[in-house]
């Protein structure tokens, strides 16, 4: 859980919230679909040079948490390290 929290804090710091806010729920669905498609490709090819299955699974978890935050209205609140 701490690993996911650190990832989300870093991503929000790097990219802000506008990229998600622009398309909201629809954008999150598309991003999650992209990650699932990547998992299918990684499974079939046995891996990729620039992203592992583990990295992709962490991204799926991260986008799922972002989706929950979007739904409960907390996504736009700045995330701070604990």
Coordinates of C-alpha atoms in Angstrom, one line a residue:
X1 CA 0.0 0.0 0.0
X2 CA 2.9 2.4 0.8
X3 CA 4.4 1.7 -2.6
X4 CA 1.1 2.7 -4.3
X5 CA 0.8 5.8 -2.2
X6 CA 4.4 6.8 -3.1
X7 CA 3.7 6.2 -6.8
X8 CA 0.5 8.3 -6.7
X9 CA 2.2 11.1 -4.9
X10 CA 5.1 11.1 -7.5
X11 CA 2.7 10.9 -10.5
X12 CA 0.5 13.8 -9.2
X13 CA 3.6 15.9 -8.5
X14 CA 5.0 15.2 -12.0
X15 CA 1.7 15.5 -14.0
X16 CA -0.7 17.4 -11.8
X17 CA -4.5 16.8 -11.9
X18 CA -5.5 18.4 -15.1
X19 CA -4.7 15.4 -17.3
X20 CA -7.3 13.3 -15.4
X21 CA -9.7 16.1 -14.8
X22 CA -9.9 16.9 -18.5
X23 CA -11.7 13.7 -19.4
X24 CA -12.8 12.4 -15.9
X25 CA -14.3 9.0 -15.6
X26 CA -14.1 8.3 -19.4
X27 CA -10.4 9.1 -19.4
X28 CA -9.8 6.8 -16.5
X29 CA -11.6 4.0 -18.2
X30 CA -9.5 4.5 -21.3
X31 CA -6.3 4.5 -19.3
X32 CA -7.3 1.3 -17.5
X33 CA -8.1 -0.3 -20.8
X34 CA -4.7 0.6 -22.1
X35 CA -3.1 -1.0 -19.1
X36 CA -5.1 -4.2 -19.5
X37 CA -4.2 -4.3 -23.2
X38 CA -0.5 -3.9 -22.2
X39 CA -0.9 -6.8 -19.7
X40 CA -2.2 -9.0 -22.5
X41 CA 0.7 -8.0 -24.8
X42 CA 3.3 -8.6 -22.0
X43 CA 1.8 -12.0 -21.2
X44 CA 2.0 -13.0 -24.9
X45 CA 5.5 -11.7 -25.5
X46 CA 7.0 -12.7 -22.2
X47 CA 7.9 -9.1 -21.3
X48 CA 9.0 -5.8 -22.7
X49 CA 12.2 -3.8 -22.4
X50 CA 10.7 -0.7 -20.9
X51 CA 7.9 -1.9 -18.7
X52 CA 7.4 -5.1 -16.7
X53 CA 4.2 -6.9 -15.8
X54 CA 4.7 -5.7 -12.2
X55 CA 5.0 -2.0 -13.4
X56 CA 1.8 -2.4 -15.4
X57 CA -0.1 -4.0 -12.5
X58 CA 1.0 -1.2 -10.2
X59 CA -0.3 1.3 -12.8
X60 CA -3.7 -0.6 -12.8
X61 CA -3.9 -0.3 -9.0
X62 CA -2.9 3.3 -9.2
X63 CA -5.5 4.2 -11.8
X64 CA -8.1 2.3 -9.7
X65 CA -7.2 4.4 -6.6
X66 CA -7.4 7.5 -8.8
X67 CA -10.9 6.4 -9.9
X68 CA -12.0 6.0 -6.4
X69 CA -10.7 9.4 -5.5
X70 CA -12.4 10.9 -8.6
X71 CA -15.7 9.3 -7.5
X72 CA -15.5 10.6 -4.0
X73 CA -14.3 14.0 -5.0
X74 CA -10.8 13.9 -3.4
X75 CA -8.7 13.6 -6.6
X76 CA -8.1 17.3 -7.0
X77 CA -6.8 17.6 -3.4
X78 CA -2.9 17.7 -3.5
X79 CA -1.3 14.5 -2.2
X80 CA 1.5 15.0 0.3
X81 CA 4.0 12.5 1.6
X82 CA 3.3 11.2 5.0

